């Protein structure tokens, strides 16, 4: 699709994203999980300037992913997954748990992933020496918390079925190879439940078709973060 | 209530908060709006150490507000307001809009308030000179966006009725006096719609009983931020 193309010409459901964007993968996985057909528009984050479409559809943050439904944009990856569940989960199956306390728990951990795991991961990849070691330790602590306290012995974060929190966190598993290469983090040892969960998730078409290869993902992040 | 008191002895609904906490006020306003009786436990944020109750109920962040319902904690102020709406909104009236796109819009702006308005407000109060001027300008831009793009000519953010986004943002109005004192921000001039909305909200018992006086709030923040 060309830049600046009129939003009126967009399909019913359009997802604007970059293929290796951990936040956007959530959206593409959720759409596939609920069987929603969508048009995909690639926004290359390696290019400095955002496209006209992103400027028009997300003028506040100028970030992706963006879901455009009947020409109306929805922004913020967790917000979009909730929207997808609100609109299409009604007719297939819900991604969010039915119980209000479980829903609140899922939202709490989604926020933990966005504001604790992601920021620590960024520090881990961008710092050196002692700071890198501290970030590595903290990152492992966060992952252990998800492994033991949140996932535990369940098949998926949401229970027996792949759901909201699984869609929110599984894109981060595309960084697990990078965790090992960059800091020697042995996730099979540190987080065995999470490792088994990752394998279970990757058996799903919705996940395997969206997640990039760990090596490719790490190479791209090395360039992005300036890691030698 | 004494520190370390067993959670089993808590009432059905308990809110742990500090009286002038902009995030916690949301929760107390939402509970009042939906007519939910609750026990209030004050957590004095001026004391360095968090109470045993907070350590036990929110071990991940050790922050307030916390809503404890039948002994089970819910954390994160926006998350709690959604929970309150999920549990009690069913039997009275919903705080979040019914339409999925409107819900997504409300959640988007709640995130904007938490991650743009609040952080800019903090920079405005904690910096000096050019940085303070830049933060002031940015803060006014954010508020103008809420005034023109989000509120517009509606009575409340949610439409005709006070709802989710109103509960999320009205606590920030307790800082408006501080905005004027600290940086000469004239909100009546810059954001006339927001000023009228604030008055409308303050006519509600749920809001007037929770919001502290602007002068008191500013004095407390001056101490907290070390403003002379």
Coordinates of C-alpha atoms in Angstrom, one line a residue:
Chain A
X1 CA 0.0 0.0 0.0
X2 CA 1.3 3.4 -0.9
X3 CA 2.1 6.1 1.6
X4 CA -0.7 8.6 2.0
X5 CA -3.3 6.4 0.6
X6 CA -6.7 7.4 1.8
X7 CA -8.0 5.6 4.8
X8 CA -11.4 5.2 3.1
X9 CA -9.7 2.8 0.7
X10 CA -8.5 0.5 3.5
X11 CA -10.0 -3.0 4.0
X12 CA -12.4 -3.7 6.8
X13 CA -9.6 -4.7 9.2
X14 CA -6.1 -3.4 8.7
X15 CA -3.0 -4.0 10.9
X16 CA -0.1 -1.5 10.6
X17 CA 3.0 -3.1 12.1
X18 CA 6.7 -4.0 11.6
X19 CA 7.3 -7.7 11.3
X20 CA 9.7 -8.0 14.3
X21 CA 7.8 -5.6 16.6
X22 CA 7.2 -7.5 19.9
X23 CA 4.2 -5.3 20.6
X24 CA 2.6 -5.6 17.2
X25 CA 3.0 -9.4 17.1
X26 CA 0.4 -9.5 20.0
X27 CA -2.2 -8.0 17.7
X28 CA -1.4 -10.3 14.7
X29 CA -1.5 -13.3 17.0
X30 CA -4.9 -12.3 18.6
X31 CA -6.4 -11.6 15.2
X32 CA -5.3 -15.1 14.0
X33 CA -6.5 -16.8 17.2
X34 CA -10.0 -15.4 16.7
X35 CA -9.9 -16.0 12.9
X36 CA -10.3 -12.4 11.9
X37 CA -9.1 -11.8 8.3
X38 CA -7.0 -8.7 8.0
X39 CA -4.9 -6.7 5.6
X40 CA -1.3 -6.1 6.8
X41 CA 0.6 -2.9 6.1
X42 CA 4.3 -3.0 6.9
X43 CA 5.7 0.1 8.6
X44 CA 9.5 -0.2 8.4
X45 CA 10.8 1.0 11.8
X46 CA 14.4 1.2 10.4
X47 CA 13.3 4.2 8.4
X48 CA 13.5 7.3 10.5
X49 CA 10.3 9.0 9.4
X50 CA 6.9 7.5 10.1
X51 CA 4.5 7.1 7.1
X52 CA 1.6 9.5 6.5
X53 CA -0.7 6.7 7.5
X54 CA 0.8 6.4 11.0
X55 CA 0.8 10.2 11.3
X56 CA -2.9 10.3 10.5
X57 CA -3.9 7.2 12.5
X58 CA -1.9 7.7 15.6
X59 CA -1.1 11.5 15.8
X60 CA -0.5 11.3 19.6
X61 CA 2.2 8.7 19.7
X62 CA 3.1 8.1 16.0
X63 CA 3.8 4.5 17.0
X64 CA 2.7 1.1 15.8
X65 CA 0.9 -1.3 16.0
X66 CA -2.3 0.4 14.8
X67 CA -5.5 -1.6 14.1
X68 CA -7.8 0.2 11.7
X69 CA -11.3 -1.2 11.8
X70 CA -13.8 0.4 9.4
X71 CA -11.4 3.3 9.0
X72 CA -11.3 4.0 12.8
X73 CA -7.9 3.5 14.5
X74 CA -7.2 1.7 17.7
X75 CA -3.8 2.2 19.3
X76 CA -1.7 0.7 22.0
X77 CA -1.0 -3.1 21.7
X78 CA -2.7 -4.3 24.9
X79 CA -5.6 -1.9 24.2
X80 CA -5.9 -3.4 20.7
X81 CA -5.9 -7.0 22.0
X82 CA -8.7 -6.0 24.4
X83 CA -10.6 -4.4 21.5
X84 CA -10.2 -7.5 19.3
X85 CA -11.5 -9.6 22.2
X86 CA -14.4 -7.2 22.7
X87 CA -15.4 -7.2 19.1
X88 CA -14.7 -10.7 17.8
X89 CA -14.3 -12.7 21.0
X90 CA -18.1 -12.5 21.4
X91 CA -18.7 -14.7 18.4
X92 CA -15.8 -17.2 18.8
X93 CA -14.1 -17.4 22.2
X94 CA -12.9 -14.9 24.7
X95 CA -9.2 -14.2 25.1
X96 CA -9.6 -12.5 28.5
X97 CA -10.9 -14.6 31.4
X98 CA -14.6 -14.4 32.3
X99 CA -14.0 -13.8 36.0
X100 CA -13.4 -10.1 36.9
X101 CA -10.6 -11.0 39.4
X102 CA -8.9 -13.1 36.8
X103 CA -9.3 -10.4 34.2
X104 CA -7.8 -7.9 36.6
X105 CA -4.9 -10.3 37.2
X106 CA -4.3 -10.7 33.5
X107 CA -4.3 -6.9 33.0
X108 CA -1.9 -6.5 36.0
X109 CA 0.6 -8.9 34.5
X110 CA 0.3 -7.4 31.0
X111 CA 1.3 -4.1 32.6
X112 CA 4.1 -5.8 34.4
X113 CA 5.4 -7.1 31.1
X114 CA 5.2 -3.7 29.4
X115 CA 6.6 -1.7 32.3
X116 CA 9.0 -4.0 34.1
X117 CA 10.1 -6.8 31.7
X118 CA 10.4 -4.6 28.6
X119 CA 12.3 -1.8 30.3
X120 CA 14.7 -4.2 32.0
X121 CA 15.2 -6.0 28.7
X122 CA 16.1 -2.7 27.1
X123 CA 18.6 -1.9 29.8
X124 CA 20.1 -5.4 29.5
X125 CA 20.7 -4.9 25.8
X126 CA 21.9 -1.3 25.9
X127 CA 24.2 -1.2 29.0
X128 CA 27.6 -2.6 29.8
X129 CA 29.6 -3.9 32.7
X130 CA 28.0 -3.7 36.1
X131 CA 24.8 -2.1 34.9
X132 CA 24.4 -4.9 32.3
X133 CA 24.9 -7.5 35.0
X134 CA 22.3 -5.8 37.3
X135 CA 19.8 -5.6 34.5
X136 CA 20.4 -9.3 33.6
X137 CA 19.8 -10.3 37.2
X138 CA 16.6 -8.2 37.3
X139 CA 15.4 -9.6 34.0
X140 CA 15.9 -13.2 35.2
X141 CA 14.0 -12.3 38.4
X142 CA 11.1 -10.9 36.4
X143 CA 11.0 -14.0 34.2
X144 CA 11.2 -16.3 37.2
X145 CA 8.2 -14.5 38.7
X146 CA 6.2 -15.1 35.4
X147 CA 7.4 -18.8 35.5
X148 CA 6.5 -19.6 39.0
X149 CA 3.9 -17.2 40.2
X150 CA 1.9 -16.5 37.1
X151 CA 2.2 -19.5 34.8
X152 CA 2.9 -22.2 37.4
X153 CA 1.7 -25.6 36.4
X154 CA -0.9 -24.3 34.0
X155 CA -0.7 -25.1 30.2
X156 CA -1.2 -21.5 29.3
X157 CA -1.2 -18.2 31.4
X158 CA -5.0 -18.2 30.9
X159 CA -5.4 -21.8 32.0
X160 CA -6.1 -24.7 29.6
X161 CA -6.6 -22.4 26.6
X162 CA -4.2 -19.9 24.9
X163 CA -5.6 -16.5 25.9
X164 CA -4.9 -12.8 26.5
X165 CA -1.8 -13.0 28.6
X166 CA -0.3 -15.6 26.3
X167 CA -0.8 -13.4 23.3
X168 CA 0.8 -10.5 25.3
X169 CA 3.9 -12.3 26.4
X170 CA 4.7 -14.9 23.7
X171 CA 6.3 -12.3 21.3
X172 CA 9.0 -11.7 24.0
X173 CA 10.1 -15.3 23.5
X174 CA 11.6 -14.2 20.2
X175 CA 14.2 -12.5 22.3
X176 CA 15.1 -15.6 24.4
X177 CA 17.8 -16.6 22.0
X178 CA 19.2 -13.0 22.3
X179 CA 19.0 -13.3 26.1
X180 CA 21.3 -16.3 25.9
X181 CA 23.7 -14.9 23.3
X182 CA 24.0 -11.5 24.9
X183 CA 24.2 -12.5 28.6
X184 CA 24.4 -16.3 28.8
X185 CA 20.9 -16.5 30.3
X186 CA 19.9 -20.2 30.4
X187 CA 16.2 -20.1 30.4
X188 CA 15.7 -23.8 30.3
X189 CA 17.5 -23.9 33.7
X190 CA 16.1 -20.7 35.2
X191 CA 12.5 -21.0 33.9
X192 CA 11.6 -24.5 32.9
X193 CA 7.9 -23.9 32.9
X194 CA 8.2 -20.9 30.7
X195 CA 10.4 -22.9 28.3
X196 CA 7.8 -25.6 28.0
X197 CA 5.0 -23.0 27.6
X198 CA 7.0 -21.4 24.8
X199 CA 7.1 -24.7 22.9
X200 CA 3.4 -25.3 23.4
X201 CA 2.6 -21.8 22.1
X202 CA 4.9 -22.2 19.1
X203 CA 2.9 -25.3 18.1
X204 CA 0.0 -23.0 17.3
X205 CA -0.2 -21.7 13.8
X206 CA -1.2 -18.2 15.1
X207 CA 2.1 -18.0 16.9
X208 CA 4.5 -19.8 14.5
X209 CA 3.3 -17.7 11.6
X210 CA 4.0 -14.5 13.4
X211 CA 7.1 -15.0 15.5
X212 CA 10.4 -14.4 13.8
X213 CA 13.4 -16.7 14.2
X214 CA 15.4 -15.9 17.4
X215 CA 18.7 -15.5 15.5
X216 CA 17.2 -13.1 13.0
X217 CA 15.5 -11.1 15.8
X218 CA 18.8 -10.9 17.7
X219 CA 20.8 -9.8 14.7
X220 CA 18.2 -7.0 14.0
X221 CA 18.2 -5.9 17.7
X222 CA 22.1 -5.9 17.7
X223 CA 22.0 -3.4 14.9
X224 CA 19.2 -1.4 16.5
X225 CA 20.9 -1.2 19.9
X226 CA 24.4 -0.8 18.4
X227 CA 25.7 -4.0 20.0
X228 CA 29.0 -5.2 18.5
Chain B
X1 CA -6.2 -0.7 61.4
X2 CA -3.0 -2.0 62.8
X3 CA -0.1 -2.9 60.6
X4 CA 0.3 -6.6 59.9
X5 CA -3.3 -7.3 60.7
X6 CA -4.5 -10.5 59.1
X7 CA -6.1 -10.0 55.7
X8 CA -8.8 -12.5 56.8
X9 CA -10.0 -9.9 59.2
X10 CA -10.5 -7.3 56.5
X11 CA -14.0 -6.2 55.4
X12 CA -15.6 -7.3 52.2
X13 CA -14.2 -4.4 50.2
X14 CA -11.1 -2.5 51.4
X15 CA -9.3 0.4 49.8
X16 CA -5.7 1.0 50.8
X17 CA -4.7 4.5 49.8
X18 CA -3.2 7.9 50.9
X19 CA -5.7 10.8 51.0
X20 CA -3.9 13.0 48.4
X21 CA -2.8 10.2 46.0
X22 CA -4.1 11.2 42.5
X23 CA -4.1 7.6 41.4
X24 CA -6.0 6.3 44.5
X25 CA -8.6 9.0 44.3
X26 CA -9.8 7.3 41.1
X27 CA -10.6 4.2 43.0
X28 CA -12.5 5.9 45.8
X29 CA -14.5 8.0 43.3
X30 CA -15.4 4.9 41.2
X31 CA -16.5 3.0 44.4
X32 CA -18.7 6.0 45.5
X33 CA -20.1 6.4 41.9
X34 CA -21.3 2.8 41.9
X35 CA -22.5 2.9 45.6
X36 CA -20.0 0.3 46.8
X37 CA -19.5 0.5 50.6
X38 CA -15.8 0.1 51.5
X39 CA -13.4 0.2 54.4
X40 CA -10.6 2.7 54.0
X41 CA -7.1 2.1 55.2
X42 CA -4.7 5.0 55.1
X43 CA -1.1 4.3 53.9
X44 CA 0.9 7.4 54.7
X45 CA 3.3 7.9 51.8
X46 CA 5.3 10.4 53.8
X47 CA 6.6 7.5 55.8
X48 CA 9.5 5.8 54.0
X49 CA 8.6 2.2 54.7
X50 CA 5.5 0.6 53.3
X51 CA 3.2 -1.2 55.7
X52 CA 3.1 -5.0 56.1
X53 CA -0.3 -4.9 54.5
X54 CA 1.1 -3.3 51.3
X55 CA 4.1 -5.7 51.2
X56 CA 1.7 -8.6 51.4
X57 CA -1.0 -7.3 49.0
X58 CA 1.2 -5.8 46.3
X59 CA 4.6 -7.5 46.6
X60 CA 5.5 -6.7 43.0
X61 CA 5.3 -2.9 43.1
X62 CA 4.6 -2.2 46.8
X63 CA 2.5 0.7 45.7
X64 CA -1.0 2.0 46.4
X65 CA -3.9 2.1 45.7
X66 CA -4.8 -1.5 46.4
X67 CA -8.4 -2.7 46.4
X68 CA -8.9 -5.8 48.5
X69 CA -12.1 -7.7 47.7
X70 CA -12.9 -10.8 49.8
X71 CA -9.2 -10.9 50.8
X72 CA -7.9 -10.8 47.2
X73 CA -5.9 -7.8 46.1
X74 CA -6.4 -5.9 42.8
X75 CA -3.5 -3.4 42.0
X76 CA -3.0 -0.6 39.5
X77 CA -5.4 2.3 39.7
X78 CA -6.9 2.0 36.1
X79 CA -7.0 -1.8 36.5
X80 CA -8.9 -1.4 39.8
X81 CA -11.5 1.0 38.2
X82 CA -12.0 -1.5 35.4
X83 CA -12.5 -4.2 38.1
X84 CA -15.0 -2.1 40.0
X85 CA -16.9 -1.6 36.8
X86 CA -16.7 -5.3 35.9
X87 CA -18.0 -6.4 39.4
X88 CA -20.5 -3.7 40.5
X89 CA -21.2 -1.9 37.2
X90 CA -23.3 -4.9 36.1
X91 CA -25.8 -4.2 38.8
X92 CA -25.9 -0.3 38.7
X93 CA -24.5 1.4 35.7
X94 CA -21.3 0.9 33.7
X95 CA -18.5 3.4 34.0
X96 CA -16.9 2.2 30.7
X97 CA -18.7 2.9 27.5
X98 CA -20.7 -0.1 26.0
X99 CA -19.3 0.3 22.4
X100 CA -15.9 -1.5 21.9
X101 CA -14.4 1.4 19.9
X102 CA -15.4 3.9 22.6
X103 CA -14.0 1.6 25.3
X104 CA -10.7 1.4 23.4
X105 CA -10.7 5.2 23.1
X106 CA -11.3 5.6 26.9
X107 CA -8.5 3.2 27.7
X108 CA -6.2 4.9 25.2
X109 CA -6.7 8.3 26.9
X110 CA -6.3 6.8 30.4
X111 CA -2.9 5.5 29.2
X112 CA -2.2 9.0 27.8
X113 CA -3.0 10.6 31.2
X114 CA -0.8 8.0 33.1
X115 CA 2.2 8.1 30.7
X116 CA 2.1 11.5 29.2
X117 CA 0.3 14.0 31.5
X118 CA 1.6 12.6 34.7
X119 CA 5.2 12.3 33.7
X120 CA 5.2 15.8 32.2
X121 CA 3.5 17.1 35.4
X122 CA 6.3 15.6 37.4
X123 CA 9.0 17.2 35.2
X124 CA 7.2 20.5 35.5
X125 CA 7.3 20.4 39.3
X126 CA 10.8 19.0 39.6
X127 CA 12.8 20.9 37.0
X128 CA 14.0 24.5 36.8
X129 CA 14.8 27.1 34.1
X130 CA 14.5 26.1 30.5
X131 CA 13.5 22.5 31.3
X132 CA 10.7 23.7 33.5
X133 CA 9.5 26.0 30.7
X134 CA 9.6 23.2 28.2
X135 CA 7.7 20.9 30.6
X136 CA 5.1 23.6 31.2
X137 CA 4.5 24.1 27.5
X138 CA 4.2 20.3 27.0
X139 CA 1.8 20.0 29.9
X140 CA -0.4 22.7 28.5
X141 CA -0.3 21.0 25.1
X142 CA -1.5 17.7 26.7
X143 CA -4.3 19.5 28.6
X144 CA -5.4 21.3 25.4
X145 CA -5.6 17.9 23.7
X146 CA -7.8 16.6 26.4
X147 CA -9.9 19.8 26.3
X148 CA -10.5 20.0 22.6
X149 CA -10.0 16.5 21.1
X150 CA -11.3 14.3 23.9
X151 CA -13.8 16.3 26.0
X152 CA -14.9 18.8 23.3
X153 CA -18.5 19.9 23.9
X154 CA -19.6 16.9 25.8
X155 CA -20.7 17.2 29.5
X156 CA -18.3 14.5 30.6
X157 CA -15.5 12.6 28.9
X158 CA -17.9 9.6 28.6
X159 CA -20.8 11.7 27.2
X160 CA -23.8 12.7 29.2
X161 CA -22.9 10.7 32.2
X162 CA -19.8 10.8 34.5
X163 CA -17.8 7.6 33.6
X164 CA -14.5 5.8 33.5
X165 CA -12.3 8.5 32.0
X166 CA -13.8 11.2 34.2
X167 CA -12.9 9.1 37.3
X168 CA -9.4 8.6 35.8
X169 CA -8.7 12.3 35.2
X170 CA -10.6 14.3 37.7
X171 CA -8.1 13.7 40.5
X172 CA -5.5 15.6 38.4
X173 CA -7.7 18.7 38.8
X174 CA -6.5 18.9 42.4
X175 CA -3.2 19.9 40.9
X176 CA -4.7 22.8 38.8
X177 CA -4.1 25.3 41.6
X178 CA -0.5 24.1 41.7
X179 CA -0.1 24.5 38.0
X180 CA -1.1 28.2 38.3
X181 CA 1.0 28.8 41.4
X182 CA 4.1 27.0 40.2
X183 CA 4.1 28.2 36.5
X184 CA 1.3 30.7 36.0
X185 CA -0.7 28.3 33.9
X186 CA -4.1 29.9 33.3
X187 CA -6.4 27.0 32.7
X188 CA -9.6 29.0 32.4
X189 CA -7.9 30.7 29.4
X190 CA -6.1 27.7 27.9
X191 CA -8.7 25.0 28.5
X192 CA -12.1 26.5 29.1
X193 CA -14.0 23.3 28.4
X194 CA -11.9 21.4 30.9
X195 CA -12.5 24.2 33.5
X196 CA -16.2 23.8 33.1
X197 CA -16.0 20.0 33.2
X198 CA -14.0 20.3 36.5
X199 CA -16.8 22.4 38.0
X200 CA -19.5 19.9 36.9
X201 CA -17.5 17.0 38.3
X202 CA -17.0 18.8 41.6
X203 CA -20.8 19.1 42.0
X204 CA -20.9 15.4 42.5
X205 CA -20.6 14.0 46.0
X206 CA -18.4 11.2 44.8
X207 CA -15.8 13.8 43.6
X208 CA -16.2 16.5 46.2
X209 CA -15.8 14.1 49.1
X210 CA -12.6 12.6 47.7
X211 CA -10.7 15.6 46.1
X212 CA -8.5 17.5 48.5
X213 CA -8.3 21.3 48.4
X214 CA -5.9 22.6 45.7
X215 CA -3.9 24.7 48.1
X216 CA -3.4 21.9 50.6
X217 CA -2.5 19.6 47.7
X218 CA 0.1 22.0 46.3
X219 CA 1.7 22.6 49.7
X220 CA 2.1 18.9 50.2
X221 CA 3.6 18.5 46.7
X222 CA 6.0 21.4 47.3
X223 CA 7.3 19.5 50.3
X224 CA 7.4 16.2 48.4
X225 CA 9.2 17.7 45.4
X226 CA 11.4 20.0 47.5
X227 CA 10.0 23.2 45.9
X228 CA 10.9 26.3 47.8

